[in-house]
mmCIF file of C-alpha atoms and ligand atoms in Angstrom:
data_model
loop_
_atom_site.group_PDB
_atom_site.id
_atom_site.type_symbol
_atom_site.label_atom_id
_atom_site.label_comp_id
_atom_site.label_asym_id
_atom_site.label_seq_id
_atom_site.Cartn_x
_atom_site.Cartn_y
_atom_site.Cartn_z
ATOM 1 C CA MET A 1 0.033 -0.008 0.027
ATOM 2 C CA LYS A 2 1.369 3.417 -0.986
ATOM 3 C CA VAL A 3 0.685 6.752 0.793
ATOM 4 C CA THR A 4 1.824 10.222 -0.516
ATOM 5 C CA ILE A 5 2.011 13.036 1.927
ATOM 6 C CA VAL A 6 2.126 16.442 0.304
ATOM 7 C CA GLY A 7 3.811 18.986 2.577
ATOM 8 C CA ALA A 8 6.914 17.716 4.453
ATOM 9 C CA GLY A 9 6.629 20.324 7.158
ATOM 10 C CA ASN A 10 5.776 19.655 10.781
ATOM 11 C CA VAL A 11 2.530 17.757 10.335
ATOM 12 C CA GLY A 12 3.522 15.981 7.170
ATOM 13 C CA ALA A 13 6.784 14.708 8.583
ATOM 14 C CA SER A 14 5.292 13.652 11.877
ATOM 15 C CA CYS A 15 2.676 11.692 10.038
ATOM 16 C CA ALA A 16 5.204 10.111 7.696
ATOM 17 C CA ASP A 17 7.262 9.160 10.739
ATOM 18 C CA ILE A 18 4.335 7.368 12.561
ATOM 19 C CA ILE A 19 3.029 5.686 9.325
ATOM 20 C CA SER A 20 6.579 4.329 8.715
ATOM 21 C CA TYR A 21 7.368 3.371 12.236
ATOM 22 C CA ARG A 22 4.044 1.559 12.595
ATOM 23 C CA GLY A 23 4.273 -0.106 9.205
ATOM 24 C CA ILE A 24 0.808 1.315 8.280
ATOM 25 C CA ALA A 25 1.911 1.423 4.604
ATOM 26 C CA SER A 26 4.642 -0.321 2.727
ATOM 27 C CA GLU A 27 5.619 2.746 0.746
ATOM 28 C CA VAL A 28 5.373 6.429 1.686
ATOM 29 C CA VAL A 29 6.263 9.359 -0.551
ATOM 30 C CA LEU A 30 6.865 12.822 1.082
ATOM 31 C CA LEU A 31 6.521 15.656 -1.413
ATOM 32 C CA ASP A 32 7.278 19.348 -0.715
ATOM 33 C CA ILE A 33 7.783 22.406 -2.917
ATOM 34 C CA LYS A 34 10.911 23.533 -0.918
ATOM 35 C CA GLU A 35 13.953 22.202 -2.695
ATOM 36 C CA GLY A 36 15.511 19.180 -0.904
ATOM 37 C CA PHE A 37 13.284 19.614 2.180
ATOM 38 C CA ALA A 38 11.225 16.376 1.710
ATOM 39 C CA GLU A 39 14.271 14.480 0.751
ATOM 40 C CA GLY A 40 16.083 15.544 4.042
ATOM 41 C CA LYS A 41 12.989 14.672 6.141
ATOM 42 C CA ALA A 42 12.608 11.322 4.533
ATOM 43 C CA MET A 43 16.315 10.503 4.907
ATOM 44 C CA ASP A 44 16.359 11.505 8.593
ATOM 45 C CA ILE A 45 13.230 9.275 9.298
ATOM 46 C CA MET A 46 14.634 6.366 7.288
ATOM 47 C CA GLN A 47 17.829 6.548 9.367
ATOM 48 C CA CYS A 48 15.645 5.410 12.293
ATOM 49 C CA ALA A 49 14.666 2.189 10.544
ATOM 50 C CA THR A 50 17.318 -0.041 12.114
ATOM 51 C CA THR A 51 17.143 1.527 15.583
ATOM 52 C CA THR A 52 13.342 1.499 15.824
ATOM 53 C CA GLY A 53 12.890 -1.516 13.470
ATOM 54 C CA PHE A 54 10.622 -0.732 10.585
ATOM 55 C CA ASN A 55 10.668 -1.718 6.871
ATOM 56 C CA THR A 56 8.458 0.923 5.283
ATOM 57 C CA GLN A 57 10.165 2.453 2.246
ATOM 58 C CA LEU A 58 9.964 6.226 2.730
ATOM 59 C CA SER A 59 11.338 8.620 0.150
ATOM 60 C CA GLY A 60 11.240 12.418 -0.395
ATOM 61 C CA VAL A 61 10.766 14.461 -3.599
ATOM 62 C CA THR A 62 10.675 18.148 -4.513
ATOM 63 C CA ASN A 63 7.553 18.696 -6.364
ATOM 64 C CA ASP A 64 7.907 15.655 -8.619
ATOM 65 C CA TYR A 65 4.349 14.136 -8.710
ATOM 66 C CA THR A 66 5.421 11.303 -10.974
ATOM 67 C CA LYS A 67 7.033 9.679 -7.922
ATOM 68 C CA THR A 68 3.572 9.727 -6.264
ATOM 69 C CA ALA A 69 1.993 7.578 -8.957
ATOM 70 C CA ASN A 70 -0.555 4.997 -7.951
ATOM 71 C CA SER A 71 -0.924 6.052 -4.286
ATOM 72 C CA ASP A 72 -3.799 4.562 -2.387
ATOM 73 C CA VAL A 73 -4.080 7.507 -0.063
ATOM 74 C CA VAL A 74 -2.881 11.050 -0.461
ATOM 75 C CA VAL A 75 -2.646 13.320 2.628
ATOM 76 C CA ILE A 76 -2.608 17.021 1.922
ATOM 77 C CA THR A 77 -0.728 19.035 4.578
ATOM 78 C CA SER A 78 0.686 21.678 2.345
ATOM 79 C CA GLY A 79 0.103 25.213 3.180
ATOM 80 C CA ILE A 80 0.859 27.715 5.942
ATOM 81 C CA PRO A 81 0.104 27.167 9.706
ATOM 82 C CA ARG A 82 -1.274 29.844 11.969
ATOM 83 C CA LYS A 83 0.865 31.984 14.187
ATOM 84 C CA PRO A 84 -0.223 32.970 17.768
ATOM 85 C CA GLY A 85 -3.236 35.193 17.846
ATOM 86 C CA MET A 86 -4.547 34.103 14.399
ATOM 87 C CA THR A 87 -7.521 31.975 13.642
ATOM 88 C CA ARG A 88 -7.421 29.046 11.299
ATOM 89 C CA GLU A 89 -9.785 30.865 8.972
ATOM 90 C CA GLU A 90 -7.303 33.580 8.292
ATOM 91 C CA LEU A 91 -5.225 31.044 6.391
ATOM 92 C CA ILE A 92 -7.801 30.670 3.536
ATOM 93 C CA GLY A 93 -6.229 33.225 1.244
ATOM 94 C CA ILE A 94 -3.023 31.359 0.808
ATOM 95 C CA ASN A 95 -3.999 27.860 1.412
ATOM 96 C CA ALA A 96 -6.980 27.579 -0.953
ATOM 97 C CA GLY A 97 -4.774 27.990 -4.083
ATOM 98 C CA ILE A 98 -2.250 25.539 -2.644
ATOM 99 C CA VAL A 99 -4.765 22.902 -1.772
ATOM 100 C CA LYS A 100 -6.647 23.134 -5.148
ATOM 101 C CA SER A 101 -3.500 22.849 -7.317
ATOM 102 C CA VAL A 102 -2.098 19.992 -5.080
ATOM 103 C CA ALA A 103 -5.375 17.958 -5.286
ATOM 104 C CA GLU A 104 -5.461 18.402 -9.037
ATOM 105 C CA ASN A 105 -1.766 17.399 -9.356
ATOM 106 C CA VAL A 106 -1.968 14.317 -7.156
ATOM 107 C CA LEU A 107 -5.047 12.965 -9.015
ATOM 108 C CA GLN A 108 -3.252 13.116 -12.384
ATOM 109 C CA HIS A 109 -0.819 10.411 -11.177
ATOM 110 C CA SER A 110 -3.105 8.569 -8.622
ATOM 111 C CA PRO A 111 -6.630 8.690 -10.146
ATOM 112 C CA ASN A 112 -7.997 6.249 -7.643
ATOM 113 C CA ALA A 113 -6.531 7.768 -4.533
ATOM 114 C CA ILE A 114 -8.529 8.675 -1.395
ATOM 115 C CA LEU A 115 -7.590 12.255 -0.334
ATOM 116 C CA VAL A 116 -7.195 13.197 3.312
ATOM 117 C CA VAL A 117 -7.277 17.009 3.719
ATOM 118 C CA VAL A 118 -5.434 18.411 6.688
ATOM 119 C CA SER A 119 -4.528 22.035 5.559
ATOM 120 C CA ASN A 120 -6.550 24.748 7.328
ATOM 121 C CA PRO A 121 -9.175 25.950 7.350
ATOM 122 C CA MET A 122 -9.733 22.349 7.056
ATOM 123 C CA ASP A 123 -13.546 22.001 6.512
ATOM 124 C CA THR A 124 -13.445 24.619 3.829
ATOM 125 C CA MET A 125 -10.309 23.072 2.261
ATOM 126 C CA THR A 126 -12.038 19.751 2.207
ATOM 127 C CA TYR A 127 -15.099 21.253 0.519
ATOM 128 C CA LEU A 128 -12.804 22.888 -1.972
ATOM 129 C CA ALA A 129 -10.964 19.686 -2.741
ATOM 130 C CA LEU A 130 -14.305 17.954 -3.349
ATOM 131 C CA LYS A 131 -15.621 20.662 -5.640
ATOM 132 C CA ALA A 132 -12.410 21.253 -7.489
ATOM 133 C CA THR A 133 -11.814 17.592 -8.245
ATOM 134 C CA GLY A 134 -15.425 16.226 -8.587
ATOM 135 C CA LEU A 135 -14.415 13.124 -6.708
ATOM 136 C CA PRO A 136 -17.165 11.122 -5.045
ATOM 137 C CA LYS A 137 -17.770 12.100 -1.440
ATOM 138 C CA ASN A 138 -16.383 8.783 -0.149
ATOM 139 C CA ARG A 139 -12.860 9.770 -1.432
ATOM 140 C CA ILE A 140 -12.495 13.194 0.211
ATOM 141 C CA ILE A 141 -12.060 13.121 3.976
ATOM 142 C CA GLY A 142 -11.063 16.144 6.203
ATOM 143 C CA MET A 143 -9.005 15.330 9.281
ATOM 144 C CA GLY A 144 -9.905 17.366 12.314
ATOM 145 C CA GLY A 145 -12.342 15.542 14.494
ATOM 146 C CA ALA A 146 -9.909 12.740 15.249
ATOM 147 C CA LEU A 147 -7.472 15.309 16.655
ATOM 148 C CA ASP A 148 -10.032 17.286 18.393
ATOM 149 C CA SER A 149 -11.543 14.157 19.920
ATOM 150 C CA SER A 150 -8.013 12.941 21.069
ATOM 151 C CA ARG A 151 -7.624 16.437 22.823
ATOM 152 C CA PHE A 152 -11.091 16.177 24.364
ATOM 153 C CA LYS A 153 -10.104 12.773 25.775
ATOM 154 C CA TYR A 154 -6.868 14.220 27.066
ATOM 155 C CA PHE A 155 -8.559 17.037 28.901
ATOM 156 C CA LEU A 156 -11.270 14.600 30.147
ATOM 157 C CA SER A 157 -8.580 12.202 31.416
ATOM 158 C CA LYS A 158 -6.910 15.164 33.217
ATOM 159 C CA ALA A 159 -10.167 16.242 34.953
ATOM 160 C CA LEU A 160 -10.874 12.655 35.861
ATOM 161 C CA ASP A 161 -7.256 11.930 36.902
ATOM 162 C CA LYS A 162 -7.647 8.639 34.962
ATOM 163 C CA PRO A 163 -5.803 7.262 31.833
ATOM 164 C CA ALA A 164 -6.903 8.784 28.527
ATOM 165 C CA ASN A 165 -7.313 5.306 26.986
ATOM 166 C CA ASP A 166 -10.047 4.576 29.408
ATOM 167 C CA VAL A 167 -12.055 7.646 28.120
ATOM 168 C CA SER A 168 -14.343 7.480 25.138
ATOM 169 C CA ALA A 169 -15.535 10.760 23.655
ATOM 170 C CA MET A 170 -16.111 12.599 20.353
ATOM 171 C CA VAL A 171 -16.039 16.124 18.951
ATOM 172 C CA ILE A 172 -18.173 16.906 15.940
ATOM 173 C CA GLY A 173 -18.869 20.150 13.975
ATOM 174 C CA GLY A 174 -16.387 22.360 12.432
ATOM 175 C CA HIS A 175 -12.605 22.331 13.152
ATOM 176 C CA GLY A 176 -12.463 25.889 14.486
ATOM 177 C CA ASP A 177 -11.926 27.521 17.774
ATOM 178 C CA THR A 178 -15.621 28.494 17.986
ATOM 179 C CA THR A 179 -17.201 25.835 15.819
ATOM 180 C CA MET A 180 -16.339 22.539 17.355
ATOM 181 C CA ILE A 181 -18.715 20.688 19.503
ATOM 182 C CA PRO A 182 -17.311 18.428 22.258
ATOM 183 C CA LEU A 183 -20.164 16.006 22.985
ATOM 184 C CA THR A 184 -19.847 16.053 26.777
ATOM 185 C CA ARG A 185 -23.243 14.372 27.273
ATOM 186 C CA LEU A 186 -22.057 11.326 25.480
ATOM 187 C CA ALA A 187 -18.513 11.059 26.867
ATOM 188 C CA SER A 188 -17.819 8.135 29.014
ATOM 189 C CA TYR A 189 -15.125 6.699 31.414
ATOM 190 C CA ASN A 190 -15.039 2.932 30.834
ATOM 191 C CA GLY A 191 -18.742 2.988 29.691
ATOM 192 C CA ILE A 192 -19.955 5.133 32.578
ATOM 193 C CA PRO A 193 -21.084 8.676 31.721
ATOM 194 C CA VAL A 194 -18.411 11.230 32.743
ATOM 195 C CA SER A 195 -21.196 13.306 34.368
ATOM 196 C CA GLU A 196 -21.137 10.611 37.144
ATOM 197 C CA PHE A 197 -17.643 11.827 38.092
ATOM 198 C CA LEU A 198 -17.458 15.523 36.944
ATOM 199 C CA SER A 199 -19.492 18.498 37.717
ATOM 200 C CA GLU A 200 -21.251 20.417 34.907
ATOM 201 C CA ALA A 201 -18.807 23.275 35.549
ATOM 202 C CA ALA A 202 -15.864 20.904 35.169
ATOM 203 C CA LEU A 203 -17.324 19.483 31.989
ATOM 204 C CA GLN A 204 -17.857 22.949 30.647
ATOM 205 C CA GLN A 205 -14.190 23.732 31.416
ATOM 206 C CA VAL A 206 -13.112 20.593 29.555
ATOM 207 C CA ALA A 207 -15.147 21.540 26.523
ATOM 208 C CA ALA A 208 -13.749 25.092 26.528
ATOM 209 C CA ASP A 209 -10.199 23.847 26.846
ATOM 210 C CA THR A 210 -10.810 21.317 23.960
ATOM 211 C CA MET A 211 -12.113 24.054 21.670
ATOM 212 C CA VAL A 212 -9.194 26.231 22.008
ATOM 213 C CA GLY A 213 -6.762 23.313 22.258
ATOM 214 C CA GLY A 214 -5.157 24.183 18.922
ATOM 215 C CA ALA A 215 -4.810 27.856 19.815
ATOM 216 C CA THR A 216 -3.340 27.024 23.137
ATOM 217 C CA LEU A 217 -0.555 24.978 21.541
ATOM 218 C CA THR A 218 0.010 27.720 18.852
ATOM 219 C CA LYS A 219 0.649 30.159 21.669
ATOM 220 C CA LEU A 220 3.080 27.825 23.443
ATOM 221 C CA LEU A 221 4.907 26.766 20.289
ATOM 222 C CA GLY A 222 4.860 29.896 18.152
ATOM 223 C CA THR A 223 3.344 27.802 15.254
ATOM 224 C CA SER A 224 0.568 25.110 15.367
ATOM 225 C CA ALA A 225 0.855 21.698 16.722
ATOM 226 C CA TRP A 226 2.129 18.609 14.896
ATOM 227 C CA TYR A 227 2.613 15.546 17.088
ATOM 228 C CA ALA A 228 -1.062 14.858 17.878
ATOM 229 C CA PRO A 229 -2.164 16.114 14.327
ATOM 230 C CA GLY A 230 0.369 13.727 12.705
ATOM 231 C CA ALA A 231 -0.723 10.925 14.826
ATOM 232 C CA SER A 232 -4.402 11.622 14.181
ATOM 233 C CA VAL A 233 -3.711 11.504 10.354
ATOM 234 C CA ALA A 234 -1.938 8.230 10.772
ATOM 235 C CA TYR A 235 -4.751 6.795 12.766
ATOM 236 C CA LEU A 236 -7.205 7.731 9.995
ATOM 237 C CA VAL A 237 -4.884 6.436 7.218
ATOM 238 C CA ASP A 238 -4.529 3.074 9.100
ATOM 239 C CA SER A 239 -8.344 2.790 9.226
ATOM 240 C CA ILE A 240 -8.509 3.353 5.474
ATOM 241 C CA LEU A 241 -5.641 1.205 4.326
ATOM 242 C CA ASN A 242 -6.347 -1.613 6.662
ATOM 243 C CA ASN A 243 -10.107 -1.515 6.382
ATOM 244 C CA GLN A 244 -10.427 -1.165 10.063
ATOM 245 C CA ARG A 245 -13.921 0.527 9.778
ATOM 246 C CA LYS A 246 -13.233 2.615 12.812
ATOM 247 C CA MET A 247 -15.720 5.281 13.832
ATOM 248 C CA ILE A 248 -13.942 8.489 13.613
ATOM 249 C CA ALA A 249 -15.219 12.094 13.422
ATOM 250 C CA CYS A 250 -14.295 13.403 9.929
ATOM 251 C CA SER A 251 -15.259 16.266 7.812
ATOM 252 C CA VAL A 252 -17.281 14.809 4.892
ATOM 253 C CA TYR A 253 -19.792 16.091 2.453
ATOM 254 C CA LEU A 254 -23.351 16.114 3.934
ATOM 255 C CA GLU A 255 -26.462 15.652 1.799
ATOM 256 C CA GLY A 256 -29.270 15.891 4.385
ATOM 257 C CA GLU A 257 -27.524 14.227 7.316
ATOM 258 C CA TYR A 258 -27.739 16.321 10.421
ATOM 259 C CA GLY A 259 -30.171 18.673 8.604
ATOM 260 C CA GLN A 260 -27.245 20.029 6.460
ATOM 261 C CA ASN A 261 -26.609 20.080 2.681
ATOM 262 C CA ASP A 262 -23.714 21.023 0.418
ATOM 263 C CA ILE A 263 -21.114 21.382 3.183
ATOM 264 C CA CYS A 264 -18.114 19.448 4.575
ATOM 265 C CA ILE A 265 -18.197 19.371 8.357
ATOM 266 C CA GLY A 266 -17.312 16.965 11.182
ATOM 267 C CA VAL A 267 -19.570 14.024 11.855
ATOM 268 C CA PRO A 268 -19.122 10.503 13.048
ATOM 269 C CA CYS A 269 -17.989 8.347 10.189
ATOM 270 C CA ILE A 270 -17.116 4.779 9.475
ATOM 271 C CA ILE A 271 -13.711 4.734 7.799
ATOM 272 C CA GLY A 272 -12.611 1.838 5.786
ATOM 273 C CA ARG A 273 -10.929 0.809 2.488
ATOM 274 C CA ASN A 274 -13.386 2.866 0.399
ATOM 275 C CA GLY A 275 -12.636 5.949 2.564
ATOM 276 C CA LEU A 276 -15.965 7.140 3.933
ATOM 277 C CA GLU A 277 -18.033 3.925 4.353
ATOM 278 C CA GLU A 278 -20.930 5.431 6.246
ATOM 279 C CA ILE A 279 -22.014 8.531 7.993
ATOM 280 C CA VAL A 280 -23.338 7.610 11.457
ATOM 281 C CA THR A 281 -26.356 9.566 12.376
ATOM 282 C CA ILE A 282 -26.688 10.032 16.142
ATOM 283 C CA ASN A 283 -29.680 11.538 18.070
ATOM 284 C CA LEU A 284 -28.442 15.016 19.151
ATOM 285 C CA ASN A 285 -30.523 16.785 21.806
ATOM 286 C CA GLU A 286 -31.941 20.264 20.982
ATOM 287 C CA ALA A 287 -29.042 22.196 22.383
ATOM 288 C CA GLU A 288 -26.518 20.098 20.331
ATOM 289 C CA LYS A 289 -28.678 20.439 17.209
ATOM 290 C CA GLU A 290 -28.595 24.239 17.738
ATOM 291 C CA LEU A 291 -24.752 24.137 18.191
ATOM 292 C CA PHE A 292 -24.442 22.026 15.037
ATOM 293 C CA ALA A 293 -26.570 24.322 12.952
ATOM 294 C CA LYS A 294 -24.538 27.354 14.165
ATOM 295 C CA SER A 295 -21.283 25.666 13.431
ATOM 296 C CA ALA A 296 -22.499 24.672 9.939
ATOM 297 C CA ASP A 297 -23.520 28.384 9.385
ATOM 298 C CA ALA A 298 -19.991 29.512 10.126
ATOM 299 C CA VAL A 299 -18.310 26.878 7.955
ATOM 300 C CA ARG A 300 -20.726 27.773 5.094
ATOM 301 C CA ALA A 301 -19.838 31.475 5.461
ATOM 302 C CA MET A 302 -16.208 30.524 5.079
ATOM 303 C CA ASN A 303 -16.963 28.312 2.031
ATOM 304 C CA ALA A 304 -18.624 31.375 0.425
ATOM 305 C CA ASP A 305 -15.027 32.992 0.291
ATOM 306 C CA LEU A 306 -14.151 30.131 -2.142
ATOM 307 C CA LYS A 307 -16.500 31.473 -4.989
ATOM 308 C CA SER A 308 -13.695 33.146 -6.849
ATOM 309 C CA ILE A 309 -11.295 30.375 -6.631
ATOM 310 C CA LEU A 310 -13.871 27.805 -7.794
ATOM 311 C CA ALA A 311 -15.172 29.970 -10.596
HETATM 312 N N1 NAD B 1 -6.655 19.658 10.240
HETATM 313 C C1 NAD B 1 -5.887 19.650 11.340
HETATM 314 O O1 NAD B 1 -6.312 19.062 12.344
HETATM 315 C C2 NAD B 1 -4.562 20.318 11.351
HETATM 316 C C3 NAD B 1 -3.636 20.023 12.375
HETATM 317 C C4 NAD B 1 -2.450 20.663 12.288
HETATM 318 C C5 NAD B 1 -2.143 21.514 11.248
HETATM 319 N N2 NAD B 1 -2.995 21.777 10.316
HETATM 320 C C6 NAD B 1 -2.695 22.579 9.123
HETATM 321 O O2 NAD B 1 -1.841 21.871 8.292
HETATM 322 C C7 NAD B 1 -1.038 22.700 7.575
HETATM 323 C C8 NAD B 1 0.441 22.343 7.608
HETATM 324 O O3 NAD B 1 0.915 22.671 8.924
HETATM 325 P P1 NAD B 1 2.425 22.374 9.356
HETATM 326 O O4 NAD B 1 2.556 22.730 10.808
HETATM 327 O O5 NAD B 1 2.857 21.138 8.859
HETATM 328 O O6 NAD B 1 3.028 23.584 8.507
HETATM 329 P P2 NAD B 1 4.567 23.703 7.949
HETATM 330 O O7 NAD B 1 4.758 25.069 7.535
HETATM 331 O O8 NAD B 1 5.453 23.095 8.985
HETATM 332 O O9 NAD B 1 4.548 22.716 6.697
HETATM 333 C C9 NAD B 1 3.800 23.034 5.573
HETATM 334 C C10 NAD B 1 4.704 22.589 4.331
HETATM 335 O O10 NAD B 1 3.868 22.751 3.137
HETATM 336 C C11 NAD B 1 4.777 23.027 2.077
HETATM 337 N N3 NAD B 1 4.135 23.586 0.981
HETATM 338 C C12 NAD B 1 3.618 24.848 0.724
HETATM 339 N N4 NAD B 1 3.081 24.875 -0.517
HETATM 340 C C13 NAD B 1 3.258 23.710 -1.008
HETATM 341 C C14 NAD B 1 2.940 23.227 -2.390
HETATM 342 N N5 NAD B 1 2.178 23.994 -3.227
HETATM 343 N N6 NAD B 1 3.155 21.911 -2.599
HETATM 344 C C15 NAD B 1 3.882 21.206 -1.681
HETATM 345 N N7 NAD B 1 4.177 21.583 -0.565
HETATM 346 C C16 NAD B 1 3.967 22.846 -0.193
HETATM 347 C C17 NAD B 1 5.766 23.989 2.720
HETATM 348 O O11 NAD B 1 6.995 24.123 2.010
HETATM 349 C C18 NAD B 1 5.996 23.439 4.092
HETATM 350 O O12 NAD B 1 7.112 22.556 4.243
HETATM 351 C C19 NAD B 1 -1.451 24.085 7.956
HETATM 352 O O13 NAD B 1 -2.340 24.739 7.186
HETATM 353 C C20 NAD B 1 -2.023 23.872 9.373
HETATM 354 O O14 NAD B 1 -2.948 24.887 9.817
HETATM 355 C C21 NAD B 1 -4.310 21.170 10.272
HETATM 356 O O1 LMR B 2 -4.564 24.945 15.569
HETATM 357 C C1 LMR B 2 -4.169 24.997 14.410
HETATM 358 O O2 LMR B 2 -4.106 26.028 13.731
HETATM 359 C C2 LMR B 2 -3.694 23.677 13.861
HETATM 360 C C3 LMR B 2 -4.645 22.620 13.951
HETATM 361 O O3 LMR B 2 -5.854 22.849 13.325
HETATM 362 C C4 LMR B 2 -4.803 22.129 15.346
HETATM 363 O O4 LMR B 2 -5.993 22.014 15.725
HETATM 364 O O5 LMR B 2 -3.778 21.805 15.894
#
C-alpha cells in the first residue's frame, strides 16, 4: 500500500514518521515544494529504521508528482500554519490556491486515491478539494475531528485523573476555535457517563479547553501543533488502508445528514478501504442540534469565500 504526503513540514513529516514506524503502509512518499526539504526529512526518518525497526520505504521528492503515482491515499498538509493570535480561518487566502493545485496534481498520477485533507481552514479546504476535483464524497475526507476528539479525551482524562485510553468521547462540528462541539453528554469513562464523576462546571471547562486546544498549543509553540495532528492523520490512514472500519469524526460532504446540505463538516464516520463507508447519524438533543446548525453556518460562510477560486 502506498501513501503520499504532500507537505513535508511539521505535520507531514510527523505523520510520515508514524506511518513508517508503525508499518501502516509499505511505501510512503513525502513531497514538498521546498527544494531538498522532503528528501532531507525522509532521509532523517529512514535513518531510524534500524534502531526503531521498521521496513516501510519512505522517500522524499521536490515537487515531482510522477514519484507519487498509484498512491492509495494522499494526505494534503501543504500550506501555511497559523501564528499565535490568528484563527485557522485567516489562512484561507494562501491555502486555498495551494490545496486546489495539489489536489489536481496528485489525481493526475493517482486517479484512484482517497484524499485526506489536513490544511486549514480544514472544513473549507475539504469542500474545496471535493468541488475542484469532482471526486465522489467517499474519497475526500477532512481530518480534524480525530485530533479534536483526542484532545477532548486528554482534557477529560486530566479532569478525571484517569488514563486517557479509558475515556471515550467525540468532537463533531467544524474544526474551528468556536465551531467545534465536544459531546460532553455522550462522553464516558469505561462506559460510565463522565457526568457521574465530573460536575457540569468541570465538563464545561473541559469543553472550553478542547475548543481552544489548537490555539493554546500555537501560543506555546509559536506555530501550530504537529505531534497529535500527525498521529491523528496516521490513525485515519490506518483505518482506510487496513479497512479497520473505525468510527472517527471526520469532515465529509453532507447531503441531508444532520439537517445539512452542500457542506463538509465533522460528523461520526465509519472509515474503511473505500474511505468514507458510512455517516453515522446520532440523536443529538436540542441544544446540540442548535450548536451544530450554528457551526455549519460558520463553515458555510467561510466556504462562500471560495467562490472566486472555484469559478
Ligand atoms: N486539520 C488539522 O487538524 C490540522 C492540524 C495541524 C495543522 N493543520 C494545518 O496543516 C497545515 C500544515 O501545517 P504544518 O505545521 O505542517 O506547516 P509547515 O509550515 O510546517 O509545513 C507546511 C509545508 O507545506 C509546504 N508547501 C507549501 N506549499 C506547497 C505546495 N504547493 N506543494 C507542496 N508543498 C507545499 C511548505 O514548504 C511546508 O514545508 C497548516 O495549514 C495547518 O494549519 C491542520
Ligand atoms: O490549531 C491549528 O491551527 C492547527 C490545527 O488545526 C490544530 O488543531 O492543531
